[in-house]
mmCIF file of C-alpha atoms in Angstrom:
data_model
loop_
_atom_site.group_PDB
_atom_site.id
_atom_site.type_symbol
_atom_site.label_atom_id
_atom_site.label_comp_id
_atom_site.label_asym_id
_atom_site.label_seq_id
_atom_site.Cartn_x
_atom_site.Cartn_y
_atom_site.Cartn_z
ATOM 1 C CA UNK A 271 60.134 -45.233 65.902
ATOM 2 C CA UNK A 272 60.269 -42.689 69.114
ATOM 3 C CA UNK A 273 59.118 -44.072 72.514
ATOM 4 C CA UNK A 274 56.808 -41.136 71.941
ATOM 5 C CA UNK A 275 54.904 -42.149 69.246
ATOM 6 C CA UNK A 276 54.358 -46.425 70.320
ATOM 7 C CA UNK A 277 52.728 -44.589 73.198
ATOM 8 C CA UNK A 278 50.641 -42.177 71.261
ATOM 9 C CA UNK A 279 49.638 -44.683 68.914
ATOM 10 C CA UNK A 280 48.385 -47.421 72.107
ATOM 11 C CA UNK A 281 46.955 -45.285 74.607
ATOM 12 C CA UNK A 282 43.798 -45.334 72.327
ATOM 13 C CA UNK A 283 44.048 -49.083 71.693
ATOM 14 C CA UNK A 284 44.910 -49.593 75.541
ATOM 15 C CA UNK A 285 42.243 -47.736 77.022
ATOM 16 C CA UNK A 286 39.873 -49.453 74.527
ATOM 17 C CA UNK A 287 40.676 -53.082 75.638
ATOM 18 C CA UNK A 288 40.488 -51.930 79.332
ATOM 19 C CA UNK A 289 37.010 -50.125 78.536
ATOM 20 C CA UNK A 290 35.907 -53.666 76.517
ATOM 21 C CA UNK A 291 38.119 -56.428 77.358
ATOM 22 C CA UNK A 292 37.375 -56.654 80.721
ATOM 23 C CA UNK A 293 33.967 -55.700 81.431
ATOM 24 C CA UNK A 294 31.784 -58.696 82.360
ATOM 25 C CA UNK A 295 28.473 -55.829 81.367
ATOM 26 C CA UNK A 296 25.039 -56.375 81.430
ATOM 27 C CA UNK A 297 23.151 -59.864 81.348
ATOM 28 C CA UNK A 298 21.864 -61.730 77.886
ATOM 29 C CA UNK A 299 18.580 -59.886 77.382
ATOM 30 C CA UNK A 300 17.431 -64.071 76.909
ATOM 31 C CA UNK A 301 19.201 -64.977 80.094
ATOM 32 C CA UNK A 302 17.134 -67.685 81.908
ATOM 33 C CA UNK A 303 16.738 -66.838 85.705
ATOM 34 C CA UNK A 304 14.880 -68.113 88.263
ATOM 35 C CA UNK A 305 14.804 -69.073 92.153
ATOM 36 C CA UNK A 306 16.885 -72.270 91.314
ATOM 37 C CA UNK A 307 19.585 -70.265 89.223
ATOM 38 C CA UNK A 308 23.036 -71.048 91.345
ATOM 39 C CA UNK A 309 23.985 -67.130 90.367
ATOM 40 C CA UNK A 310 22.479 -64.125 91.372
ATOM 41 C CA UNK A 311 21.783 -61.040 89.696
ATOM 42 C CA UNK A 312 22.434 -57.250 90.681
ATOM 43 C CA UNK A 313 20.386 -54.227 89.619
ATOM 44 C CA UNK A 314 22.107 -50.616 89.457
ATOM 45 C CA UNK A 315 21.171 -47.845 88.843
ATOM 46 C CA UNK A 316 24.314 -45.259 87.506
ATOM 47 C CA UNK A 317 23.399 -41.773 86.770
ATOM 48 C CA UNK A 318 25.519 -39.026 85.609
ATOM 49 C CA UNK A 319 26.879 -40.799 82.788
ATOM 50 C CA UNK A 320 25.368 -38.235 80.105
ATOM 51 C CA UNK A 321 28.338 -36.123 81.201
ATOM 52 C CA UNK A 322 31.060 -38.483 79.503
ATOM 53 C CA UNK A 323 30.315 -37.928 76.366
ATOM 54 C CA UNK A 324 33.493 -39.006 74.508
ATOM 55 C CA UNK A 325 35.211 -40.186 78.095
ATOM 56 C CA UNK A 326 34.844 -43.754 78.925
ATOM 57 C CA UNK A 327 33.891 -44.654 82.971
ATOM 58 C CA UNK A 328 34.154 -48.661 84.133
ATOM 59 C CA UNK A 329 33.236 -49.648 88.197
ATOM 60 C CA UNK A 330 35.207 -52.566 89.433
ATOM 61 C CA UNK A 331 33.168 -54.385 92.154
ATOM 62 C CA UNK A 332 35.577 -57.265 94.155
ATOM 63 C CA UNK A 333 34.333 -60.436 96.219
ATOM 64 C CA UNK A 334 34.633 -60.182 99.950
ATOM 65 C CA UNK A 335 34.727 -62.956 102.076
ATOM 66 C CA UNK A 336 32.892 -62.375 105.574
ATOM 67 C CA UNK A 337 35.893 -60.618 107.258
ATOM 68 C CA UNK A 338 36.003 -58.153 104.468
ATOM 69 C CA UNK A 339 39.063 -58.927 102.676
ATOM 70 C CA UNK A 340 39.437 -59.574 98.807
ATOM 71 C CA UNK A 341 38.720 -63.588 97.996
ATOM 72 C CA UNK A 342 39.411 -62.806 94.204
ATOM 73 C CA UNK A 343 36.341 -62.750 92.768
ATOM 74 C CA UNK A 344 35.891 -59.888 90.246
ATOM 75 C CA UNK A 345 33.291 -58.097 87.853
ATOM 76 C CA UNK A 346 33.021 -54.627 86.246
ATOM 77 C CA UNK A 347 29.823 -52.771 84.408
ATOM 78 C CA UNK A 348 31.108 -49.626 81.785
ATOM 79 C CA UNK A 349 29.120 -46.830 80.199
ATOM 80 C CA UNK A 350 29.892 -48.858 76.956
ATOM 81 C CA UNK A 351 30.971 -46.424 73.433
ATOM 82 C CA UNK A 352 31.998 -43.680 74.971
ATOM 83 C CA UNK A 353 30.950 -41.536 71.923
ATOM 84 C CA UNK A 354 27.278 -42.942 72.118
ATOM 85 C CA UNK A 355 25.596 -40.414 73.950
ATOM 86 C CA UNK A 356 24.105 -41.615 77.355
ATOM 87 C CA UNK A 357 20.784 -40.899 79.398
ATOM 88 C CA UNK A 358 21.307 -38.858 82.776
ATOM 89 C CA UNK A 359 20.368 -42.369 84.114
ATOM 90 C CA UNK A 360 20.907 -46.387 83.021
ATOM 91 C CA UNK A 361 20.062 -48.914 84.555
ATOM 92 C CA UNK A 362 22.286 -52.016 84.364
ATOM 93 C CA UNK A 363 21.341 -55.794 85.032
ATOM 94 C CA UNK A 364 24.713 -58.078 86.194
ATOM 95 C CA UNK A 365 24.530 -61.541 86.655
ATOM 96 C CA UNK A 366 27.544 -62.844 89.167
ATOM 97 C CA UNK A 367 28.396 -65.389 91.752
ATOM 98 C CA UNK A 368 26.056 -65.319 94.751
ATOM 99 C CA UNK A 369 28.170 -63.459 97.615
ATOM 100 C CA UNK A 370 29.167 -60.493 99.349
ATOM 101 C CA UNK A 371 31.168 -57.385 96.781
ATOM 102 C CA UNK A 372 32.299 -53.900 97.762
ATOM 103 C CA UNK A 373 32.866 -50.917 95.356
ATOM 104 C CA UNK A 374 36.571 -51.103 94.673
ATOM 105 C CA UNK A 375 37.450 -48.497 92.073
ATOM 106 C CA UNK A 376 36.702 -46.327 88.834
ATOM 107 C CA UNK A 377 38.760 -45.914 85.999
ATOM 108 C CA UNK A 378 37.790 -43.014 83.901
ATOM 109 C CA UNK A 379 39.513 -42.926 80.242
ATOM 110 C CA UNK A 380 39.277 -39.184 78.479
ATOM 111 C CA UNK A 381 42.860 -39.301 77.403
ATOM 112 C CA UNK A 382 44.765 -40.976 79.913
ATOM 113 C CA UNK A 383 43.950 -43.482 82.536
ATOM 114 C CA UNK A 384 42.921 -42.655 85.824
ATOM 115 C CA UNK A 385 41.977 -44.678 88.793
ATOM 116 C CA UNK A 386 40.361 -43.894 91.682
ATOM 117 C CA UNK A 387 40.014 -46.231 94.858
ATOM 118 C CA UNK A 388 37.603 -45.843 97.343
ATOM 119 C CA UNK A 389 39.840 -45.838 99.602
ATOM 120 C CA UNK A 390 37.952 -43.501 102.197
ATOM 121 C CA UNK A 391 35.290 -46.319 102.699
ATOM 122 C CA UNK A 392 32.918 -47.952 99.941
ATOM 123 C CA UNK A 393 30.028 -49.830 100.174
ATOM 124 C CA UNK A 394 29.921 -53.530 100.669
ATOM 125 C CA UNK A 395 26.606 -55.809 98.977
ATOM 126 C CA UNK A 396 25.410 -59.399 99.070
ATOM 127 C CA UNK A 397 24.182 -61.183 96.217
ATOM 128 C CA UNK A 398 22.182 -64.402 96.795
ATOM 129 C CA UNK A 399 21.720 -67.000 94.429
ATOM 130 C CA UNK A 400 18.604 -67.370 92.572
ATOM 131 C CA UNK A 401 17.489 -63.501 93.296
ATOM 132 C CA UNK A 402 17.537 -60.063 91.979
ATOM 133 C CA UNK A 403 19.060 -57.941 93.923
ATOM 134 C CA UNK A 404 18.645 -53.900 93.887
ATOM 135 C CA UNK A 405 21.946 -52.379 95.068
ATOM 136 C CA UNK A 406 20.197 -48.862 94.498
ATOM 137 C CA UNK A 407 21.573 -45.973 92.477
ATOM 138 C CA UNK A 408 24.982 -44.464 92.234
ATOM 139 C CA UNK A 409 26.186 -41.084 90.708
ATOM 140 C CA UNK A 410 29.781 -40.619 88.700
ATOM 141 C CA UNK A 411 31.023 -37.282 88.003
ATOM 142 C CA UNK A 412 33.934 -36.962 84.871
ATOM 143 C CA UNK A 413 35.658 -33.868 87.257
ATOM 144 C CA UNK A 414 34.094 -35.068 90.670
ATOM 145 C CA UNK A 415 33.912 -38.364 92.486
ATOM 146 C CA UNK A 416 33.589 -41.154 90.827
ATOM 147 C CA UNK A 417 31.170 -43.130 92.775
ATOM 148 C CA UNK A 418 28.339 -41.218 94.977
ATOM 149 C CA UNK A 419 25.046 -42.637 96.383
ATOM 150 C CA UNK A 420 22.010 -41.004 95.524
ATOM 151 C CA UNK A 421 18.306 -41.747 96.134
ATOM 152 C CA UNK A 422 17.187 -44.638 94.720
ATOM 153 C CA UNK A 423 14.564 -45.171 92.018
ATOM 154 C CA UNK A 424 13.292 -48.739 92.419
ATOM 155 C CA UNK A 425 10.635 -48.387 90.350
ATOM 156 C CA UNK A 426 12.824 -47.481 87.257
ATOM 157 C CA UNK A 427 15.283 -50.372 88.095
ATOM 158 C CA UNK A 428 11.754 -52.559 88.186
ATOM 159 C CA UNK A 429 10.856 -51.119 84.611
ATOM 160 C CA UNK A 430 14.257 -52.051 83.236
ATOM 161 C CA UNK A 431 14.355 -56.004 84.126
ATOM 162 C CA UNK A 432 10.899 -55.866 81.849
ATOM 163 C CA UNK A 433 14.008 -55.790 79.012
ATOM 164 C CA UNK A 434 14.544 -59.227 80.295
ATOM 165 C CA UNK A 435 11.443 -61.475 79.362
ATOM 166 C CA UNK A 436 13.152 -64.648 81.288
ATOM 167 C CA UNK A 437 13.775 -63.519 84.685
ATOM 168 C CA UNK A 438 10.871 -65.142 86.816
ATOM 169 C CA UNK A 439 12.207 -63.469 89.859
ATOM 170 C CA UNK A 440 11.028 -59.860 91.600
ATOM 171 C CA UNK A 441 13.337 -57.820 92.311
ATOM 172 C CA UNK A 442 14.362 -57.430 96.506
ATOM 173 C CA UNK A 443 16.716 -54.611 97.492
ATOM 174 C CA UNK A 444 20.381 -56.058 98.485
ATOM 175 C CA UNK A 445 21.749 -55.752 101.903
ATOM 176 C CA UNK A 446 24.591 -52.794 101.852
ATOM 177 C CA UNK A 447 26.680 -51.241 104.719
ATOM 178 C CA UNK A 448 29.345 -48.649 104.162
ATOM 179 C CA UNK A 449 32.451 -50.309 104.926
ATOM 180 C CA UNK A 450 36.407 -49.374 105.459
ATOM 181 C CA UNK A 451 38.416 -50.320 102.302
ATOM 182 C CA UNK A 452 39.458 -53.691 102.439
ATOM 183 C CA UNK A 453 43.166 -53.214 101.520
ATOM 184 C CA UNK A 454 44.529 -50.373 102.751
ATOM 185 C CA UNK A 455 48.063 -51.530 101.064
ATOM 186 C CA UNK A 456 46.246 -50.652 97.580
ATOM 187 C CA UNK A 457 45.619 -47.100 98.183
ATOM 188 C CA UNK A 458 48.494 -43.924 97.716
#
């Protein structure tokens, strides 16, 4: 068989486990959270993902430590079946280790892969255990930039942790500050 064809035949397999296999997604709608939970959890709100219809779109948030640079910690939230048709706006609730994160990069899967840094700054969050945190709202665009800020809409990102009967805590809006890239090394 043609080098050709092995590729034609996994690009659709490869961009499915990368669109799956490593998203950590949204909590257990029966997750059990309250002020004495040693994670934390982070509310988002992601808009513009009725536009990738048939494209698939996964954020990559990494750990920082407090001088900014990668500690290794690691989670990702995707717009799920790319051929299930979105609303202009989801809300997504992440549990994760209590800490500080940063926007690291988008990976957008139409046909091909592509990735793209934010490697002209990104924003930089803290998570504390035993709350719910509000990050705000972000907007992707398939042809555009994949990660803008927008208003936010707390009271939709209130409405959408009512999907979650066993959270006990109210939601507080996270600390963020845009920030330089932490690895400079990573970006082309």
């Amino acid at each position: 068989m043609k080098l050709e064809n092995i590729c034609a035949l996994l690009s659709p397999a490869l961009a499915l486990f990368m669109l799956t296999g490593c998203a950590t997604g949204e909590a257990n709608k029966d997750i059990n959270f309250n002020a004495n939970s040693k994670n934390g959890i982070m509310v988002l709100g992601w808009e513009g993902l009725d536009n990738y219809y048939t494209a698939g779109i996964q954020i990559y948030f990494h750990g920082v430590d407090r001088n900014g640079k990668f500690d290794g910690r690691v989670f990702s939230i995707s717009n799920g079946n790319p051929y299930e048709r979105k609303n202009p706006s989801e809300y997504y609730v992440v549990e994760v280790e209590p800490g500080y994160y940063v926007f690291d990069y988008a990976v957008t899967h139409p046909v091909i892969t592509k990735i793209d840094r934010l490697c002209l700054g990104t924003i930089k969050f803290e998570i504390q255990a035993g709350m719910v945190s509000y990050v705000g709202n972000i907007h992707s665009a398939l042809n555009g930039p994949p990660i803008q800020t927008v208003p936010s809409h707390r009271e939709e990102a209130t409405a959408k942790l009512t999907e979650f009967p066993h959270i006990t805590q109210p939601l507080t809006t996270a600390r963020v500050w845009n920030v330089p890239y932490p690895d400079k090394t990573q970006c082309h």
